[in-house]
Coordinates of C-alpha atoms in Angstrom, one line a residue:
Chain A
M1 CA -47.2 11.0 31.2
E2 CA -43.9 12.1 29.5
A3 CA -43.5 11.1 25.9
S4 CA -40.6 8.7 26.4
N5 CA -42.8 6.9 29.4
L6 CA -45.7 6.6 27.0
R7 CA -43.3 5.2 24.5
A8 CA -42.1 2.8 26.8
A9 CA -45.7 1.5 27.6
V10 CA -46.5 1.2 24.0
D11 CA -43.5 -0.7 23.4
A12 CA -43.9 -2.8 26.4
A13 CA -47.4 -3.6 25.6
A14 CA -46.9 -4.3 22.2
G15 CA -43.9 -6.7 23.1
A16 CA -46.3 -8.1 25.3
L17 CA -49.1 -8.9 22.7
R18 CA -46.3 -9.8 20.1
F19 CA -45.2 -12.5 22.8
L20 CA -48.7 -13.8 23.4
L21 CA -49.8 -14.0 20.0
T22 CA -47.1 -14.9 17.9
T23 CA -44.4 -17.2 19.7
P24 CA -45.3 -20.5 20.6
L25 CA -44.8 -20.3 24.1
G26 CA -47.0 -17.1 23.9
L27 CA -49.7 -18.8 22.3
G28 CA -49.6 -22.0 24.5
L29 CA -49.7 -19.7 27.7
S30 CA -52.9 -17.9 26.0
A31 CA -54.3 -21.3 25.0
A32 CA -53.6 -22.6 28.5
G33 CA -55.3 -19.4 30.3
L34 CA -58.5 -20.1 28.1
V35 CA -58.3 -23.9 29.3
A36 CA -58.0 -23.0 32.9
Y37 CA -60.9 -20.4 32.7
A38 CA -63.3 -23.0 31.0
A39 CA -61.8 -25.4 33.7
L40 CA -62.7 -23.1 36.6
R41 CA -66.0 -22.4 35.5
L42 CA -66.8 -26.2 34.6
W43 CA -65.5 -26.8 38.5
A44 CA -67.7 -23.8 39.9
A45 CA -70.8 -25.1 38.1
L46 CA -70.2 -28.9 39.1
R47 CA -69.6 -27.7 42.8
A48 CA -72.6 -25.9 43.2
R49 CA -74.9 -28.6 41.8
A50 CA -73.0 -31.1 44.1
L51 CA -73.5 -29.1 46.9
A52 CA -77.2 -28.5 46.1
C53 CA -77.6 -32.3 46.0
K54 CA -75.9 -32.9 49.0
A55 CA -78.2 -30.4 50.8
A56 CA -81.2 -32.2 49.2
G57 CA -79.8 -35.5 50.6
E58 CA -78.8 -37.0 46.8
R59 CA -75.6 -37.6 45.0
L60 CA -74.6 -36.1 42.0
G61 CA -74.5 -38.6 39.0
A62 CA -71.9 -39.0 36.4
A63 CA -74.7 -38.6 33.6
E64 CA -75.8 -35.3 35.4
G65 CA -72.4 -34.0 35.9
F66 CA -71.7 -34.6 32.1
F67 CA -74.6 -32.7 31.2
I68 CA -73.9 -29.9 33.3
A69 CA -70.4 -29.9 32.0
L70 CA -72.0 -29.7 28.4
K71 CA -74.4 -26.9 29.3
E72 CA -71.5 -25.0 30.7
L73 CA -69.5 -25.2 28.0
Y74 CA -72.5 -24.3 25.5
A75 CA -72.9 -21.4 27.7
L76 CA -69.2 -20.5 27.4
A77 CA -69.3 -20.4 23.6
L78 CA -72.5 -18.8 23.3
G79 CA -71.0 -16.2 25.6
L80 CA -67.9 -16.0 23.3
V81 CA -69.9 -15.5 20.2
A82 CA -72.1 -12.7 22.1
A83 CA -68.6 -11.1 22.9
L84 CA -67.2 -11.6 19.3
P85 CA -67.4 -7.7 18.7
V86 CA -65.4 -7.0 21.9
V87 CA -62.8 -9.8 20.9
A88 CA -62.9 -8.5 17.4
A89 CA -62.3 -4.8 18.8
L90 CA -59.4 -6.3 21.3
L91 CA -57.9 -8.1 18.3
L92 CA -57.8 -4.5 16.2
S93 CA -56.4 -2.7 18.9
S94 CA -53.7 -5.2 19.6
L95 CA -52.7 -5.0 16.1
A96 CA -52.9 -1.2 15.9
L97 CA -50.8 -1.1 19.0
V98 CA -48.2 -3.8 17.5
T99 CA -48.4 -1.8 14.3
L100 CA -47.5 1.6 16.2
S101 CA -45.0 0.3 18.1
D102 CA -43.4 -1.1 14.7
G103 CA -43.9 2.1 13.2
L104 CA -42.0 4.1 16.0
A105 CA -39.1 1.2 16.1
K106 CA -38.9 1.9 12.0
F107 CA -38.7 5.7 12.6
D108 CA -36.1 5.5 15.2
E109 CA -34.2 3.3 12.8
A110 CA -34.6 6.0 10.2
R111 CA -33.3 8.4 12.4
V112 CA -30.2 6.3 13.3
N113 CA -29.6 5.6 9.6
A114 CA -29.9 9.4 8.9
E115 CA -27.0 10.1 11.3
R116 CA -24.5 7.2 10.1
I117 CA -25.1 8.3 6.5
R118 CA -24.3 11.9 7.7
E119 CA -21.4 10.5 9.4
L120 CA -20.2 8.2 6.6
S121 CA -20.7 10.8 4.0
A122 CA -18.3 13.2 6.2
V123 CA -15.7 10.3 6.0
L124 CA -16.0 9.6 2.4
R125 CA -15.8 13.5 1.7
N126 CA -12.7 13.5 3.7
L127 CA -11.1 10.5 2.4
E128 CA -12.2 11.5 -1.3
G129 CA -10.7 14.8 -0.7
R130 CA -7.1 16.2 -2.1
R131 CA -5.2 18.9 -1.7
R132 CA -3.4 21.1 -4.0
V133 CA 0.4 20.7 -3.6
M134 CA 1.8 22.6 -6.7
D135 CA 0.8 24.0 -9.9
V136 CA 3.2 23.8 -12.9
R137 CA 3.2 26.0 -15.9
A138 CA 5.7 25.1 -18.9
L139 CA 6.7 28.5 -20.3
A140 CA 9.1 27.4 -22.7
A141 CA 11.0 24.5 -24.2
S142 CA 14.2 25.0 -25.9
G143 CA 17.4 23.4 -26.6
G144 CA 16.6 20.0 -24.5
E145 CA 15.6 22.4 -21.5
L146 CA 12.5 23.0 -19.8
T147 CA 11.5 26.4 -18.2
L148 CA 8.8 25.8 -15.4
E149 CA 6.8 28.0 -13.2
L150 CA 5.9 26.4 -10.0
S151 CA 3.2 27.7 -7.8
Y152 CA 3.1 26.3 -4.1
Y153 CA -0.1 26.0 -2.1
D154 CA -0.5 26.2 1.8
P155 CA -3.0 23.6 2.7
A156 CA -4.8 26.2 4.9
R157 CA -5.2 28.7 2.0
P158 CA -5.8 26.5 -1.0
D159 CA -7.3 29.4 -3.1
R160 CA -4.4 31.1 -4.1
P161 CA -0.6 30.5 -4.4
A162 CA 1.8 30.8 -1.2
A163 CA 4.8 31.3 -3.2
T164 CA 5.7 31.0 -7.1
E165 CA 9.3 30.3 -8.6
T166 CA 10.6 29.8 -11.9
I167 CA 13.1 26.9 -12.8
V168 CA 15.2 25.6 -15.7
I169 CA 15.7 21.8 -16.0
A170 CA 17.1 19.4 -19.0
G171 CA 14.9 16.5 -20.2
S172 CA 11.4 16.3 -20.9
D173 CA 10.2 13.8 -18.2
V174 CA 10.1 16.0 -15.2
Y175 CA 10.0 14.5 -11.5
F176 CA 8.6 16.8 -8.9
D177 CA 9.9 15.6 -5.4
A178 CA 8.4 15.8 -2.4
I179 CA 8.3 14.8 1.1
V180 CA 4.9 13.1 1.9
C181 CA 3.1 12.3 5.3
N182 CA 0.2 10.0 5.2
F183 CA -2.0 9.9 8.1
E184 CA -3.9 7.1 9.7
Y185 CA -7.3 6.7 7.9
A186 CA -9.0 7.3 11.4
E187 CA -7.4 10.9 11.7
I188 CA -8.3 11.8 8.0
A189 CA -11.8 10.0 8.3
Q190 CA -12.7 12.1 11.2
G191 CA -11.4 15.3 9.7
R192 CA -8.7 15.7 12.3
R193 CA -5.6 15.9 9.8
V194 CA -4.9 16.0 6.3
N195 CA -2.3 14.3 4.3
I196 CA 0.5 16.8 3.6
A197 CA 3.2 17.1 0.8
I198 CA 6.3 19.3 0.8
P199 CA 8.0 19.6 -2.8
Y200 CA 11.5 20.0 -2.3
R201 CA 13.3 19.0 -5.5
V202 CA 12.9 18.9 -9.4
F203 CA 14.7 16.4 -11.6
S204 CA 14.1 14.7 -14.9
E205 CA 14.8 11.4 -16.8
L206 CA 18.3 12.9 -17.6
V207 CA 19.4 14.6 -14.4
P208 CA 19.9 12.5 -11.4
Q209 CA 18.0 13.5 -8.3
A210 CA 21.0 14.5 -6.7
E211 CA 21.6 17.1 -9.4
G212 CA 18.1 18.3 -9.6
V213 CA 17.1 21.7 -8.7
A214 CA 16.5 22.4 -4.9
L215 CA 13.0 24.1 -4.5
G216 CA 13.6 25.4 -0.9
A217 CA 14.3 24.7 2.7
R218 CA 12.9 25.0 6.1
G219 CA 13.2 28.1 8.2
P220 CA 14.9 28.2 11.6
D221 CA 11.8 27.0 13.2
G222 CA 11.8 23.8 11.3
V223 CA 8.5 24.9 9.6
P224 CA 8.9 24.8 5.2
Y225 CA 9.0 28.2 3.8
A226 CA 6.1 27.1 1.5
F227 CA 4.1 27.0 4.8
G228 CA 5.3 30.3 6.2
R229 CA 3.1 33.4 6.9
A230 CA 3.1 36.8 7.7
D231 CA 0.9 37.4 10.7
E232 CA -1.5 39.6 8.7
D233 CA -1.6 36.9 6.1
I234 CA -3.0 34.5 8.3
Y235 CA -7.0 34.4 8.4
G236 CA -9.3 32.3 10.5
I237 CA -6.6 31.0 13.1
A238 CA -4.3 32.9 15.4
P239 CA -1.1 33.2 14.3
E240 CA 0.4 31.4 17.2
A241 CA -1.8 28.6 16.8
Y242 CA -1.0 28.2 13.1
R243 CA 2.5 28.2 13.7
A244 CA 2.3 25.7 16.7
R245 CA 0.4 23.2 14.3
L246 CA 2.6 23.4 11.8
T247 CA 5.6 22.8 14.0
E248 CA 3.4 19.9 15.3
L249 CA 3.0 18.4 11.7
V250 CA 6.7 18.8 11.0
A251 CA 7.8 17.2 14.4
L252 CA 5.6 14.3 13.4
M253 CA 7.1 13.9 9.9
D254 CA 10.4 14.2 11.7
D255 CA 9.9 11.6 14.2
E256 CA 7.7 9.0 12.1
A257 CA 8.2 6.2 14.6
A258 CA 6.9 8.2 17.3
G259 CA 4.0 9.1 15.2
R260 CA 3.4 5.5 14.2
R261 CA 3.6 4.5 17.5
A262 CA 1.2 7.0 18.9
G263 CA -1.2 5.6 15.9
I264 CA -1.2 9.0 14.1
V265 CA 1.1 8.7 11.2
R266 CA 0.6 6.0 8.8
S267 CA 3.8 6.7 6.3
V268 CA 6.4 9.3 5.7
Y269 CA 8.2 8.7 2.5
G270 CA 9.3 10.5 -0.6
S271 CA 7.2 10.8 -3.6
A272 CA 8.4 12.1 -7.2
P273 CA 5.4 12.2 -9.3
H274 CA 6.3 12.8 -13.0
R275 CA 5.3 13.2 -16.5
L276 CA 6.3 14.5 -20.1
V277 CA 6.1 17.9 -20.2
K278 CA 6.1 20.2 -23.4
A279 CA 5.7 24.2 -23.8
G280 CA 2.3 25.1 -22.9
D281 CA 1.3 22.4 -20.4
R282 CA -0.5 23.1 -17.2
F283 CA -1.1 20.5 -14.4
T284 CA -1.5 20.4 -10.9
I285 CA 0.0 18.1 -8.4
W286 CA -2.4 16.7 -5.7
V287 CA -2.0 14.9 -2.3
E288 CA -4.7 12.6 -2.0
Q289 CA -6.7 12.0 1.3
S290 CA -6.6 8.2 0.6
G291 CA -2.6 8.3 0.3
G292 CA -0.1 9.7 -2.3
L293 CA 0.7 12.3 -5.0
T294 CA -1.3 12.5 -8.0
I295 CA -1.0 14.6 -11.3
K296 CA -4.0 15.8 -12.8
E297 CA -4.2 18.2 -15.9
S298 CA -5.3 21.8 -15.1
F299 CA -5.7 22.2 -19.0
S300 CA -3.3 22.2 -22.1
F301 CA -2.9 24.6 -25.0
Chain B
M1 CA -93.0 22.8 37.4
I2 CA -90.1 20.9 38.4
G3 CA -90.5 19.0 41.8
A4 CA -94.4 18.6 41.1
K5 CA -95.5 15.0 42.0
P6 CA -97.5 13.6 39.3
R7 CA -100.8 12.3 40.0
K8 CA -102.1 8.7 39.9
G9 CA -102.3 7.6 36.5
G10 CA -98.9 9.4 35.5
R11 CA -100.3 12.7 34.0
V12 CA -98.6 15.6 35.0
A13 CA -100.4 19.0 35.2
G14 CA -98.9 21.6 33.1
S15 CA -98.1 21.8 29.4
G16 CA -94.8 21.5 27.2
A17 CA -91.5 20.8 27.9
A18 CA -91.4 21.2 31.5
A19 CA -94.1 18.6 31.9
T20 CA -92.3 16.2 30.0
A21 CA -89.2 17.0 31.9
A22 CA -91.3 16.2 35.1
A23 CA -92.9 13.1 33.7
R24 CA -89.6 11.7 32.6
E25 CA -88.0 12.6 36.0
A26 CA -91.1 10.6 37.3
G27 CA -90.2 7.6 35.2
A28 CA -93.2 8.0 33.2
V29 CA -91.9 8.9 30.0
R30 CA -89.2 6.8 28.4
R31 CA -85.8 8.8 27.0
P32 CA -85.8 8.1 23.7
R33 CA -83.1 5.8 22.4
R34 CA -80.1 7.5 20.7
P35 CA -79.8 6.1 17.2
R36 CA -76.5 3.7 17.6
R37 CA -73.7 5.0 15.4
R38 CA -72.7 2.9 12.7
G39 CA -69.5 1.3 13.1
G40 CA -69.0 2.1 17.1
V41 CA -65.4 1.7 17.9
F42 CA -64.3 -0.1 14.7
V43 CA -64.0 3.0 12.6
P44 CA -61.6 4.8 14.5
L45 CA -59.7 1.6 15.4
L46 CA -59.3 0.6 11.8
V47 CA -58.3 4.4 10.9
L48 CA -55.7 4.0 13.9
L49 CA -54.7 0.8 12.5
L50 CA -54.4 2.2 8.8
L51 CA -52.4 5.3 10.1
A52 CA -49.9 2.9 11.8
A53 CA -49.6 0.6 8.9
A54 CA -48.9 3.7 6.7
A55 CA -46.5 5.1 8.8
Y56 CA -44.9 1.5 9.4
G57 CA -44.5 1.1 5.3
A58 CA -43.4 4.3 4.8
F59 CA -40.5 4.2 7.3
S60 CA -39.6 0.7 6.1
L61 CA -39.2 1.9 2.8
V62 CA -37.0 4.7 4.1
T63 CA -35.2 2.8 6.2
A64 CA -34.7 0.2 3.2
L65 CA -33.5 3.3 0.9
Q66 CA -31.0 4.2 3.8
R67 CA -29.6 0.7 4.2
G68 CA -28.7 0.8 0.4
R69 CA -27.1 4.0 0.7
I70 CA -25.0 3.2 3.8
A71 CA -23.9 0.1 1.9
T72 CA -22.9 2.1 -1.3
L73 CA -21.1 4.5 1.1
E74 CA -19.1 1.9 3.2
D75 CA -18.3 0.1 0.1
S76 CA -16.8 3.2 -1.4
I77 CA -14.6 4.0 1.7
L78 CA -13.2 0.4 1.8
A79 CA -12.5 0.9 -1.8
L80 CA -10.6 4.1 -1.1
Q81 CA -8.6 2.3 1.6
A82 CA -7.8 -0.9 -0.6
E83 CA -4.6 -1.5 -1.6
T84 CA -2.7 -3.5 -4.2
V85 CA 0.7 -4.5 -3.6
P86 CA 2.6 -4.5 -7.1
L87 CA 6.1 -4.9 -5.5
R88 CA 7.6 -6.0 -2.1
F89 CA 11.6 -5.1 -1.6
M90 CA 14.2 -5.3 0.7
V91 CA 17.6 -3.5 1.1
T92 CA 20.0 -6.1 1.8
E93 CA 23.5 -4.3 1.8
R94 CA 24.6 -0.7 1.9
R95 CA 28.5 -0.3 1.1
D96 CA 30.5 2.4 -0.6
G97 CA 27.9 4.5 -2.1
R98 CA 26.1 1.4 -3.2
L99 CA 23.0 -0.3 -2.3
V100 CA 21.9 -3.9 -3.0
L101 CA 17.9 -4.7 -2.9
R102 CA 16.3 -7.7 -3.7
Y103 CA 12.7 -7.2 -5.1
R104 CA 9.6 -9.2 -5.8
L105 CA 6.4 -8.4 -8.4
Y106 CA 3.1 -9.3 -7.6
D107 CA -0.1 -9.6 -9.9
L108 CA -3.6 -8.7 -8.7
A109 CA -3.9 -11.9 -7.1
G110 CA -0.7 -11.4 -5.1
E111 CA 0.8 -14.1 -6.9
E112 CA 4.6 -13.3 -7.6
Y113 CA 5.7 -13.4 -11.2
A114 CA 9.1 -11.9 -11.0
A115 CA 12.2 -11.6 -8.6
A116 CA 15.8 -10.3 -8.9
E117 CA 18.3 -8.5 -7.0
L118 CA 19.7 -5.7 -8.1
S119 CA 23.0 -3.2 -7.3
L120 CA 23.0 0.4 -7.9
Q121 CA 25.0 3.3 -6.9
G122 CA 23.6 5.6 -4.4
E123 CA 22.1 5.6 -1.2
T124 CA 18.5 6.8 -1.8
L125 CA 16.3 4.2 -3.6
Y126 CA 13.6 5.0 -6.2
L127 CA 10.9 2.6 -7.1
D128 CA 9.2 4.4 -10.2
F129 CA 5.7 3.3 -11.1
L130 CA 3.5 4.6 -14.1
A131 CA -0.4 5.3 -13.2
L132 CA -2.7 4.5 -16.0
P133 CA -6.4 6.0 -15.4
R134 CA -9.3 2.8 -16.1
G135 CA -12.8 3.5 -15.2
D136 CA -13.0 5.3 -11.7
A137 CA -9.7 3.8 -10.6
W138 CA -5.9 4.0 -11.4
L139 CA -3.8 1.0 -12.2
A140 CA -0.1 1.2 -11.0
F141 CA 2.5 -0.7 -13.3
P142 CA 6.0 -1.1 -12.2
Y143 CA 8.7 1.0 -14.6
R144 CA 12.0 1.4 -13.3
I145 CA 14.5 1.3 -10.0
F146 CA 17.0 4.2 -9.8
T147 CA 18.6 6.1 -7.1
E148 CA 19.5 9.8 -6.4
R149 CA 22.7 9.1 -8.1
V150 CA 21.5 7.6 -11.1
A151 CA 19.3 9.3 -13.7
P152 CA 15.9 7.6 -14.3
A153 CA 16.8 6.9 -18.1
A154 CA 19.6 5.2 -16.6
G155 CA 18.0 3.1 -14.2
A156 CA 17.0 -0.5 -14.1
P157 CA 14.0 -1.0 -16.2
L158 CA 11.2 -3.1 -15.1
F159 CA 9.2 -3.5 -18.5
D160 CA 10.5 -6.9 -19.5
A161 CA 10.0 -8.4 -16.3
V162 CA 6.3 -7.1 -16.3
M163 CA 5.5 -7.8 -19.7
G164 CA 4.6 -11.4 -21.1
E165 CA 3.4 -12.0 -24.2
G166 CA 2.2 -8.6 -25.1
R167 CA 0.2 -8.6 -21.6
P168 CA 1.3 -7.0 -18.4
R169 CA 1.6 -9.7 -15.6
S170 CA 1.2 -7.2 -13.1
H171 CA -2.8 -7.0 -14.0
R172 CA -3.1 -10.9 -14.1
G173 CA -5.3 -12.5 -11.4
G174 CA -7.9 -9.8 -11.4
P175 CA -11.1 -8.7 -13.3
F176 CA -9.4 -8.4 -16.7
G177 CA -10.1 -10.7 -19.6
E178 CA -7.4 -11.5 -22.2
A179 CA -8.7 -8.5 -24.6
E180 CA -8.4 -5.9 -21.8
L181 CA -5.0 -7.2 -20.7
L182 CA -3.7 -6.8 -24.4
E183 CA -5.2 -3.2 -24.2
L184 CA -3.4 -2.7 -21.1
G185 CA -0.2 -4.3 -22.5
R186 CA -0.4 -1.8 -25.5
L187 CA -1.1 1.3 -23.3
Y188 CA 1.8 0.3 -20.9
A189 CA 4.2 -0.1 -23.9
A190 CA 3.4 3.2 -25.2
M191 CA 4.1 4.9 -21.9
T192 CA 7.3 3.4 -21.6
A193 CA 8.1 4.5 -24.9
G194 CA 7.4 8.1 -24.0
E195 CA 4.1 8.3 -26.0
P196 CA 1.8 10.4 -24.6
V197 CA -1.3 8.4 -23.0
R198 CA -4.1 10.8 -21.5
G199 CA -4.2 11.0 -18.1
A200 CA -1.3 8.9 -17.3
F201 CA 1.6 9.9 -15.2
G202 CA 4.5 8.4 -13.2
N203 CA 5.4 8.2 -9.6
A204 CA 8.7 7.4 -8.0
V205 CA 8.6 6.4 -4.4
H206 CA 11.7 6.6 -2.3
D207 CA 13.2 6.9 1.1
L208 CA 14.2 9.9 2.8
A209 CA 17.7 10.5 3.4
E210 CA 17.2 13.3 5.8
L211 CA 14.3 11.4 7.8
R212 CA 14.5 7.6 7.4
R213 CA 15.9 5.1 5.3
F214 CA 14.9 1.9 4.4
E215 CA 16.5 -0.3 7.1
L216 CA 18.6 -3.2 5.8
G217 CA 16.8 -6.3 6.0
V218 CA 13.2 -5.1 6.4
V219 CA 10.6 -5.9 4.0
Y220 CA 8.9 -2.8 2.5
K221 CA 5.7 -2.9 0.4
V222 CA 4.9 -0.5 -2.5
V223 CA 1.0 0.0 -2.2
A224 CA -0.9 1.5 -4.8
R225 CA -4.5 3.3 -4.1
K226 CA -7.4 3.4 -6.3
K227 CA -7.2 7.3 -6.7
G228 CA -3.7 6.9 -8.4
G229 CA -1.7 7.5 -5.2
I230 CA 1.5 5.2 -4.3
E231 CA 2.8 4.6 -0.7
I232 CA 5.6 2.6 0.9
L233 CA 4.6 0.8 3.9
E234 CA 6.7 -1.4 6.2
E235 CA 5.4 -5.0 5.7

């Protein structure tokens, strides 16, 4: 017998026992069975005696019938007492069977729960994740102007900057403007996509956005330069696939309505995280996978 | 001497084990009764029952712990997706390089506490917020409104609309008591005054001239996330 068949047989037997011994209907049926057995035995004994009386030309009296019934019931009770060890063994076996079945059910539940925990942990990890968009380092501050070194990151290779540039901007509260594409939570949770941000301009509390410093543009294929790679610099994915995926992402950003209709994109908008900057400051701009951009300090000296 | 017939009287010729076996075969010698094992079938049944009960108990404990872990994970996931809406707005007009918008400010319970209409030079609308770390979450305070043509410092400040008696009305209707609201008010005032507040930063969200403008007459909401991110979603 295969394990699954054995398991099914154990569960079926345990289910039947649980029904017979714990539910009102099952208990009623069990009691009815015992009563029917006793009634059959009484009937058989009375009938045998009645036939004997008939053969002898007599008639079975009510009193005699009553005593025969009492005797039969007494014999039944004695039989039950004699069979008590067997009955106890049967009850013990039933209990063991039901406990075994419940234990196996709990084991199955534990296995399913473990799988669910693995899935939820992955979802939480994906949603809690964040991607480095840009490192900012304030090189100098003089005459009301800040000199900033900006290092851009490619989501595919977060371990080192994809490009670095230095800019000068007037003011002290610096805004780092970027296009943000937040994908639907289902996409993020399953790890199919990551929210992306493309920084494109820096301005400050004194410099309007339109007069700020442009940070880059897209290439002829529509892919931001920050995401551009030479073939030899692309690891772990075919260069064609890498560019195709980037183009697809940019297309999604360009046609937000289509992306939203397809249930892929949640929002495309601009976001300019900002903070007061002084010489020596270093901090990082992140795109949170739960949505939006944040600034978290690297360290200050 | 197997097969030898016993003589009358039951005695078998021969000696030793063979004779006894022959006698037993003939029914003359009764086989000695095996001593009854103590417990019989009950001991293995009890052992089986105890093992099954132990397994059931262990797996019940494991599944109870797992259920707790699952609930925690689900709560964390829901918290990450939870949204607070501090501001709703609608661009009502765009003409001659100016835009007109109507905005409403909301507290944590979703009650509106301020509303106004504003006209600004420019085409791209920036809604600026300050994010303050508090425990394991970030709180968003409305800061100012400006456009791509208006420098942030010259934009429309929202501080007076938000603050009331030293407490930010944006964070009423939530878990904060009076003392905490006063503390938040102090931090909010410090941030707007340009004083450094550890971990705080600002975030101005806006539409994109190149991709998609805010449509006239459409209500948008600004959504603050637990981890500090701020989004704009169509209502």
